[in-house]
Amino acid sequence: MVFWSSTSPILLGLLSFLLLILSINSIRIGLVRRGASTPELPQFREAPAFRNGEECGPTEAHCINVAMTLDANYLRGTMAAVLSMLQHSKCPENLAFHFLSVNDAPELFSSIKSTFPYLNMKIYGFESNRVRGKISKSIRQALDQPLNYARIYLPDSLPEEVQRVIYLDSDIVVVDDIAKLWRVDMEGKVVAAPEYCHANFTLYFTDMFWKDPILSKTFKGRKPCYFNTGVMVMDVDKWRKEGYTKKVEEWMRVQKQEKRIYHLGSLPPFLLVLAGNIKGVDHRWNQHGLGGDNFEGKCRSLHPGPISLLHWSGKGKPWLRLDSRKPCIVDHLWAPYDLYRSSRHFFEE
């Protein structure tokens, strides 16, 4: 039982005033009620509008399809990646973005749309149950999330009229015209990506794999090289017709049900199917590994040579390191594309 004193009207007045202030601030920050499973979304500044130059052809005839996953935990990276592509494109209105998301979360769509009001985009739902039972535990929890495997099912998720797409991870920024990557001659291959043949390819698979008399012959007749699946040009029409999703799934089944043949999430089954049979692209299109290794995420320097795309693959992400005030030198190359606006900035406006 609550007993009110004679000063209760004053207390009630103060309480009402405080509630009013909190309500105004909540509206100003753009708070939205969400379920317990959906993280609070960061707030972003609105990006400027980017328009085509006179030399650009019709938008539909010269459309460049870019696919990315959309996740609340990586949304800040996605925003920076999209801004970088628009900013460096000669024909930004020709870019069409296709986002895959596991949640029916209208706030993700609203966040992208309010940040890029003029963006040509669509969001597709990815059914996580399609892959959840096929995932085996890897060396890092982030690699075990269903959305990390969505690239395998990308051709099945996109409309049939989309026949080619550039797939990009969310921890990248593009510092060149993405149309140059789009125009790569696939030479009949289903995937085009930078290859790294100097890497020790055997390390991507277990001793159990290499000692198996049948599995060890998987790459016979091929010259397999490592390639990073965070930057790929995909002939999705060819992928569909030749059933590459099932080919990748079969290796996931072997890993899950028969024997442990790799440790690194969704990458190894891609390598098992495609390594040695892709179209190689200039290394400038994936300056990868800037997030360090998969355990500590220590700082790494840039590889020598020209750069068109920076990729923070690995454990360390630039927005987290910048926020912690312990950034790596390369993280300052990401910072100019960061549209994040903290609550402190809201109150200063």
CSV table of C-alpha atoms in Angstrom, one decimal:
chain,number,residue,atom,x,y,z
A,1,MET,CA,0.0,0.0,0.0
A,2,VAL,CA,1.3,3.5,-0.9
A,3,PHE,CA,0.7,6.5,1.3
A,4,TRP,CA,0.9,9.9,-0.4
A,5,SER,CA,2.0,12.9,1.7
A,6,SER,CA,0.6,16.5,1.4
A,7,THR,CA,3.4,17.2,-1.1
A,8,SER,CA,2.3,14.5,-3.5
A,9,PRO,CA,0.8,17.0,-6.1
A,10,ILE,CA,4.3,18.6,-6.3
A,11,LEU,CA,6.0,15.2,-6.7
A,12,LEU,CA,3.5,14.2,-9.3
A,13,GLY,CA,4.2,17.4,-11.2
A,14,LEU,CA,7.9,16.8,-11.2
A,15,LEU,CA,7.4,13.2,-12.2
A,16,SER,CA,5.2,14.3,-15.1
A,17,PHE,CA,7.8,16.8,-16.2
A,18,LEU,CA,10.6,14.2,-16.2
A,19,LEU,CA,8.5,11.8,-18.2
A,20,LEU,CA,7.8,14.5,-20.7
A,21,ILE,CA,11.5,15.2,-21.1
A,22,LEU,CA,12.3,11.5,-21.5
A,23,SER,CA,9.6,11.1,-24.1
A,24,ILE,CA,10.9,14.0,-26.1
A,25,ASN,CA,14.4,12.7,-26.0
A,26,SER,CA,13.3,9.2,-27.0
A,27,ILE,CA,11.4,10.5,-30.0
A,28,ARG,CA,14.5,12.6,-31.0
A,29,ILE,CA,16.8,9.7,-30.8
A,30,GLY,CA,14.3,7.6,-32.8
A,31,LEU,CA,13.8,4.8,-30.3
A,32,VAL,CA,11.6,2.0,-31.5
A,33,ARG,CA,10.1,-0.8,-29.4
A,34,ARG,CA,11.6,-4.1,-30.5
A,35,GLY,CA,11.6,-7.7,-29.4
A,36,ALA,CA,14.2,-8.9,-27.1
A,37,SER,CA,16.0,-10.8,-29.9
A,38,THR,CA,16.5,-7.7,-32.0
A,39,PRO,CA,19.5,-5.5,-31.0
A,40,GLU,CA,19.0,-1.7,-30.7
A,41,LEU,CA,19.9,-0.2,-34.1
A,42,PRO,CA,22.5,2.5,-34.3
A,43,GLN,CA,21.5,5.9,-35.8
A,44,PHE,CA,22.9,7.3,-39.0
A,45,ARG,CA,23.3,10.6,-40.8
A,46,GLU,CA,21.4,10.9,-44.1
A,47,ALA,CA,23.8,10.4,-47.0
A,48,PRO,CA,23.9,12.9,-49.8
A,49,ALA,CA,22.1,12.1,-53.1
A,50,PHE,CA,24.5,10.8,-55.8
A,51,ARG,CA,23.4,11.3,-59.4
A,52,ASN,CA,24.5,10.0,-62.7
A,53,GLY,CA,26.7,12.0,-65.0
A,54,GLU,CA,25.8,12.7,-68.6
A,55,GLU,CA,28.0,9.9,-69.9
A,56,CYS,CA,25.9,7.3,-68.1
A,57,GLY,CA,23.5,5.1,-70.1
A,58,PRO,CA,19.9,4.2,-69.1
A,59,THR,CA,19.6,2.9,-65.6
A,60,GLU,CA,17.9,-0.4,-66.5
A,61,ALA,CA,20.1,-1.3,-69.4
A,62,HIS,CA,23.3,-0.6,-67.5
A,63,CYS,CA,22.2,-1.9,-64.1
A,64,ILE,CA,24.9,-3.2,-61.7
A,65,ASN,CA,23.6,-5.7,-59.2
A,66,VAL,CA,25.3,-5.7,-55.8
A,67,ALA,CA,24.2,-8.2,-53.1
A,68,MET,CA,25.0,-8.0,-49.4
A,69,THR,CA,23.6,-9.5,-46.2
A,70,LEU,CA,21.8,-7.2,-43.8
A,71,ASP,CA,22.3,-7.8,-40.1
A,72,ALA,CA,21.8,-5.4,-37.1
A,73,ASN,CA,25.3,-6.2,-35.7
A,74,TYR,CA,27.0,-5.3,-39.0
A,75,LEU,CA,24.7,-2.5,-40.1
A,76,ARG,CA,27.3,0.2,-39.5
A,77,GLY,CA,29.7,-1.6,-41.8
A,78,THR,CA,27.0,-2.0,-44.5
A,79,MET,CA,26.2,1.7,-44.4
A,80,ALA,CA,29.8,2.6,-44.9
A,81,ALA,CA,30.2,0.0,-47.7
A,82,VAL,CA,27.1,1.4,-49.6
A,83,LEU,CA,28.3,5.0,-49.2
A,84,SER,CA,31.8,4.1,-50.5
A,85,MET,CA,30.3,2.5,-53.7
A,86,LEU,CA,28.0,5.4,-54.4
A,87,GLN,CA,30.7,8.0,-53.8
A,88,HIS,CA,33.2,6.4,-56.1
A,89,SER,CA,30.8,5.4,-58.9
A,90,LYS,CA,30.6,7.4,-62.1
A,91,CYS,CA,27.0,6.2,-62.5
A,92,PRO,CA,25.7,5.7,-58.9
A,93,GLU,CA,22.1,5.5,-60.0
A,94,ASN,CA,22.8,2.4,-62.0
A,95,LEU,CA,23.6,0.5,-58.8
A,96,ALA,CA,20.9,-1.9,-57.6
A,97,PHE,CA,21.4,-3.3,-54.1
A,98,HIS,CA,19.9,-6.6,-53.0
A,99,PHE,CA,20.0,-7.2,-49.3
A,100,LEU,CA,19.4,-10.6,-47.6
A,101,SER,CA,18.1,-10.6,-44.0
A,102,VAL,CA,17.2,-13.5,-41.7
A,103,ASN,CA,14.7,-11.4,-39.8
A,104,ASP,CA,11.4,-9.8,-41.0
A,105,ALA,CA,12.7,-6.6,-39.4
A,106,PRO,CA,11.1,-3.5,-41.0
A,107,GLU,CA,13.4,-1.3,-38.9
A,108,LEU,CA,16.4,-2.5,-40.9
A,109,PHE,CA,14.6,-1.4,-44.1
A,110,SER,CA,13.7,1.9,-42.5
A,111,SER,CA,17.2,2.5,-41.4
A,112,ILE,CA,18.7,1.9,-44.8
A,113,LYS,CA,15.9,3.9,-46.5
A,114,SER,CA,16.2,6.9,-44.2
A,115,THR,CA,20.0,7.0,-44.6
A,116,PHE,CA,19.9,6.5,-48.4
A,117,PRO,CA,16.5,7.9,-49.5
A,118,TYR,CA,17.3,7.6,-53.2
A,119,LEU,CA,18.9,4.1,-53.1
A,120,ASN,CA,17.6,1.5,-55.6
A,121,MET,CA,17.3,-1.5,-53.3
A,122,LYS,CA,15.3,-4.6,-52.3
A,123,ILE,CA,15.4,-6.7,-49.2
A,124,TYR,CA,14.8,-10.5,-49.4
A,125,GLY,CA,14.1,-12.8,-46.5
A,126,PHE,CA,16.6,-15.6,-45.9
A,127,GLU,CA,15.1,-18.7,-44.2
A,128,SER,CA,17.8,-19.6,-41.6
A,129,ASN,CA,16.2,-23.0,-41.1
A,130,ARG,CA,17.4,-23.9,-44.6
A,131,VAL,CA,21.0,-24.0,-43.4
A,132,ARG,CA,20.9,-24.2,-39.6
A,133,GLY,CA,21.0,-28.0,-39.5
A,134,LYS,CA,23.9,-28.1,-42.0
A,135,ILE,CA,26.2,-25.8,-40.0
A,136,SER,CA,29.1,-27.3,-38.1
A,137,LYS,CA,31.0,-25.5,-35.4
A,138,SER,CA,33.9,-23.4,-36.6
A,139,ILE,CA,36.8,-21.6,-34.9
A,140,ARG,CA,34.8,-18.4,-34.4
A,141,GLN,CA,31.2,-18.0,-33.4
A,142,ALA,CA,30.5,-15.2,-35.9
A,143,LEU,CA,31.3,-17.7,-38.7
A,144,ASP,CA,28.6,-20.0,-37.5
A,145,GLN,CA,25.7,-17.6,-38.0
A,146,PRO,CA,23.1,-18.7,-40.7
A,147,LEU,CA,23.5,-15.4,-42.5
A,148,ASN,CA,27.2,-16.2,-43.1
A,149,TYR,CA,26.0,-19.0,-45.3
A,150,ALA,CA,23.4,-17.0,-47.2
A,151,ARG,CA,25.8,-16.4,-50.1
A,152,ILE,CA,25.5,-20.1,-51.0
A,153,TYR,CA,21.7,-19.6,-51.5
A,154,LEU,CA,22.0,-16.1,-53.1
A,155,PRO,CA,21.1,-17.3,-56.7
A,156,ASP,CA,17.9,-19.0,-55.3
A,157,SER,CA,17.0,-15.8,-53.4
A,158,LEU,CA,17.3,-13.3,-56.2
A,159,PRO,CA,14.7,-12.8,-59.0
A,160,GLU,CA,15.3,-14.8,-62.2
A,161,GLU,CA,15.9,-11.7,-64.2
A,162,VAL,CA,19.1,-11.1,-62.1
A,163,GLN,CA,21.7,-13.1,-63.9
A,164,ARG,CA,24.9,-11.6,-62.6
A,165,VAL,CA,25.7,-10.1,-59.2
A,166,ILE,CA,28.6,-8.8,-57.2
A,167,TYR,CA,28.5,-10.3,-53.7
A,168,LEU,CA,30.2,-8.2,-51.0
A,169,ASP,CA,30.7,-8.7,-47.2
A,170,SER,CA,29.7,-5.8,-44.9
A,171,ASP,CA,33.2,-5.1,-43.6
A,172,ILE,CA,34.5,-3.6,-46.9
A,173,VAL,CA,34.8,-0.1,-48.4
A,174,VAL,CA,35.3,0.4,-52.2
A,175,VAL,CA,37.6,3.2,-53.3
A,176,ASP,CA,37.2,2.7,-57.0
A,177,ASP,CA,34.4,2.5,-59.5
A,178,ILE,CA,32.6,-0.8,-58.8
A,179,ALA,CA,31.6,-0.9,-62.5
A,180,LYS,CA,35.2,-1.9,-63.3
A,181,LEU,CA,34.7,-5.1,-61.2
A,182,TRP,CA,31.3,-5.6,-62.8
A,183,ARG,CA,32.7,-5.6,-66.3
A,184,VAL,CA,35.2,-8.5,-65.7
A,185,ASP,CA,35.1,-11.2,-68.4
A,186,MET,CA,33.9,-14.3,-66.6
A,187,GLU,CA,35.2,-16.5,-69.4
A,188,GLY,CA,32.4,-19.1,-68.8
A,189,LYS,CA,33.2,-19.4,-65.0
A,190,VAL,CA,30.5,-19.3,-62.4
A,191,VAL,CA,32.6,-17.1,-60.0
A,192,ALA,CA,35.3,-14.4,-60.5
A,193,ALA,CA,37.4,-13.3,-57.5
A,194,PRO,CA,41.0,-12.5,-56.6
A,195,GLU,CA,43.0,-15.7,-56.2
A,196,TYR,CA,45.9,-16.1,-53.8
A,197,CYS,CA,48.0,-19.0,-55.0
A,198,HIS,CA,51.0,-18.2,-52.6
A,199,ALA,CA,48.8,-19.1,-49.6
A,200,ASN,CA,49.3,-22.6,-48.0
A,201,PHE,CA,46.1,-24.1,-49.4
A,202,THR,CA,46.5,-27.3,-47.3
A,203,LEU,CA,45.9,-25.4,-44.1
A,204,TYR,CA,42.2,-24.8,-45.0
A,205,PHE,CA,41.5,-28.5,-44.4
A,206,THR,CA,42.2,-31.0,-41.7
A,207,ASP,CA,44.7,-33.8,-41.6
A,208,MET,CA,41.8,-36.1,-41.7
A,209,PHE,CA,40.8,-34.7,-45.1
A,210,TRP,CA,44.3,-35.0,-46.6
A,211,LYS,CA,44.9,-38.5,-45.2
A,212,ASP,CA,41.6,-39.8,-46.6
A,213,PRO,CA,42.5,-41.7,-49.9
A,214,ILE,CA,39.3,-40.6,-51.6
A,215,LEU,CA,38.8,-37.0,-50.3
A,216,SER,CA,42.5,-36.1,-50.8
A,217,LYS,CA,41.9,-36.6,-54.6
A,218,THR,CA,39.1,-33.9,-54.6
A,219,PHE,CA,41.4,-31.4,-56.4
A,220,LYS,CA,42.9,-33.8,-58.9
A,221,GLY,CA,43.1,-32.1,-62.3
A,222,ARG,CA,42.8,-28.7,-60.7
A,223,LYS,CA,45.4,-26.1,-59.5
A,224,PRO,CA,43.5,-25.0,-56.4
A,225,CYS,CA,44.2,-21.5,-54.9
A,226,TYR,CA,42.6,-19.8,-52.0
A,227,PHE,CA,40.1,-17.1,-52.7
A,228,ASN,CA,38.0,-15.0,-50.3
A,229,THR,CA,34.3,-15.4,-50.7
A,230,GLY,CA,33.6,-11.9,-49.3
A,231,VAL,CA,34.2,-10.4,-52.7
A,232,MET,CA,32.8,-12.3,-55.7
A,233,VAL,CA,31.3,-11.7,-59.1
A,234,MET,CA,28.7,-14.5,-59.5
A,235,ASP,CA,27.0,-15.8,-62.7
A,236,VAL,CA,23.9,-16.6,-60.8
A,237,ASP,CA,22.1,-17.9,-63.9
A,238,LYS,CA,24.9,-20.5,-64.4
A,239,TRP,CA,24.9,-21.2,-60.6
A,240,ARG,CA,21.2,-22.1,-60.8
A,241,LYS,CA,21.4,-24.2,-63.9
A,242,GLU,CA,24.4,-26.2,-62.8
A,243,GLY,CA,23.2,-26.8,-59.3
A,244,TYR,CA,26.1,-25.3,-57.4
A,245,THR,CA,24.1,-24.8,-54.2
A,246,LYS,CA,23.6,-28.6,-53.9
A,247,LYS,CA,27.3,-29.2,-54.6
A,248,VAL,CA,28.3,-26.9,-51.8
A,249,GLU,CA,25.7,-28.4,-49.5
A,250,GLU,CA,27.0,-31.9,-50.1
A,251,TRP,CA,30.4,-30.9,-48.7
A,252,MET,CA,28.6,-29.4,-45.7
A,253,ARG,CA,26.9,-32.7,-45.2
A,254,VAL,CA,30.2,-34.6,-45.2
A,255,GLN,CA,31.6,-32.2,-42.6
A,256,LYS,CA,28.5,-32.5,-40.4
A,257,GLN,CA,27.7,-36.2,-40.7
A,258,GLU,CA,30.8,-38.1,-41.7
A,259,LYS,CA,34.1,-36.5,-40.6
A,260,ARG,CA,35.5,-33.1,-39.7
A,261,ILE,CA,37.4,-32.0,-42.8
A,262,TYR,CA,37.7,-28.2,-42.2
A,263,HIS,CA,37.4,-25.6,-39.4
A,264,LEU,CA,36.5,-22.3,-41.1
A,265,GLY,CA,32.8,-21.7,-41.6
A,266,SER,CA,31.3,-21.3,-45.1
A,267,LEU,CA,34.6,-20.8,-46.9
A,268,PRO,CA,36.0,-24.4,-47.2
A,269,PRO,CA,32.9,-25.9,-48.9
A,270,PHE,CA,33.2,-23.1,-51.5
A,271,LEU,CA,36.9,-24.0,-52.0
A,272,LEU,CA,36.1,-27.7,-52.3
A,273,VAL,CA,33.7,-27.0,-55.2
A,274,LEU,CA,35.3,-24.1,-56.9
A,275,ALA,CA,39.0,-23.7,-56.1
A,276,GLY,CA,41.1,-23.9,-59.3
A,277,ASN,CA,38.0,-23.3,-61.4
A,278,ILE,CA,37.2,-19.6,-61.1
A,279,LYS,CA,38.1,-16.5,-63.1
A,280,GLY,CA,41.0,-14.8,-61.3
A,281,VAL,CA,40.6,-11.0,-60.7
A,282,ASP,CA,43.3,-8.4,-59.9
A,283,HIS,CA,44.2,-8.4,-56.2
A,284,ARG,CA,43.4,-4.8,-56.0
A,285,TRP,CA,39.8,-5.8,-55.7
A,286,ASN,CA,40.3,-7.5,-52.3
A,287,GLN,CA,42.8,-6.0,-49.9
A,288,HIS,CA,41.7,-8.6,-47.3
A,289,GLY,CA,42.8,-9.5,-43.9
A,290,LEU,CA,42.7,-6.0,-42.4
A,291,GLY,CA,40.7,-7.3,-39.5
A,292,GLY,CA,43.6,-9.5,-38.4
A,293,ASP,CA,43.3,-13.2,-37.7
A,294,ASN,CA,40.3,-15.1,-36.4
A,295,PHE,CA,41.4,-15.3,-32.8
A,296,GLU,CA,42.9,-11.9,-31.7
A,297,GLY,CA,42.2,-9.5,-34.6
A,298,LYS,CA,45.6,-7.9,-34.4
A,299,CYS,CA,46.5,-5.0,-36.6
A,300,ARG,CA,47.8,-5.7,-40.1
A,301,SER,CA,49.4,-3.3,-42.6
A,302,LEU,CA,48.3,-3.0,-46.2
A,303,HIS,CA,49.7,-5.3,-48.9
A,304,PRO,CA,51.9,-3.5,-51.5
A,305,GLY,CA,50.2,-2.6,-54.8
A,306,PRO,CA,47.2,-0.6,-56.0
A,307,ILE,CA,43.9,-0.8,-54.0
A,308,SER,CA,40.3,-0.7,-55.2
A,309,LEU,CA,38.6,-2.4,-52.3
A,310,LEU,CA,39.6,-2.6,-48.6
A,311,HIS,CA,38.3,-5.7,-46.6
A,312,TRP,CA,38.4,-6.0,-42.8
A,313,SER,CA,38.1,-9.8,-42.9
A,314,GLY,CA,39.1,-11.4,-39.6
A,315,LYS,CA,38.0,-10.8,-36.1
A,316,GLY,CA,38.7,-7.0,-35.8
A,317,LYS,CA,36.2,-4.6,-37.2
A,318,PRO,CA,37.1,-1.0,-37.8
A,319,TRP,CA,34.0,0.5,-36.1
A,320,LEU,CA,34.6,-1.5,-33.0
A,321,ARG,CA,38.3,-0.6,-32.8
A,322,LEU,CA,37.6,3.1,-33.5
A,323,ASP,CA,34.9,3.2,-30.7
A,324,SER,CA,37.3,1.5,-28.3
A,325,ARG,CA,39.9,4.2,-29.0
A,326,LYS,CA,42.3,1.5,-30.0
A,327,PRO,CA,42.2,1.7,-33.8
A,328,CYS,CA,44.7,0.2,-36.2
A,329,ILE,CA,46.2,2.6,-38.7
A,330,VAL,CA,44.2,1.0,-41.5
A,331,ASP,CA,40.9,1.7,-39.7
A,332,HIS,CA,41.3,5.4,-40.4
A,333,LEU,CA,40.8,4.5,-44.1
A,334,TRP,CA,37.4,3.3,-43.2
A,335,ALA,CA,36.4,6.2,-40.9
A,336,PRO,CA,35.5,8.7,-43.6
A,337,TYR,CA,32.7,6.5,-44.8
A,338,ASP,CA,31.2,6.0,-41.3
A,339,LEU,CA,27.7,7.5,-41.2
A,340,TYR,CA,27.1,6.6,-37.6
A,341,ARG,CA,25.7,9.3,-35.4
A,342,SER,CA,25.9,8.6,-31.6
A,343,SER,CA,23.3,9.9,-29.1
A,344,ARG,CA,25.8,12.6,-28.1
A,345,HIS,CA,25.6,14.1,-31.6
A,346,PHE,CA,21.8,14.2,-31.4
A,347,PHE,CA,21.8,16.3,-28.3
A,348,GLU,CA,24.5,18.6,-29.8
A,349,GLU,CA,22.4,19.4,-32.8
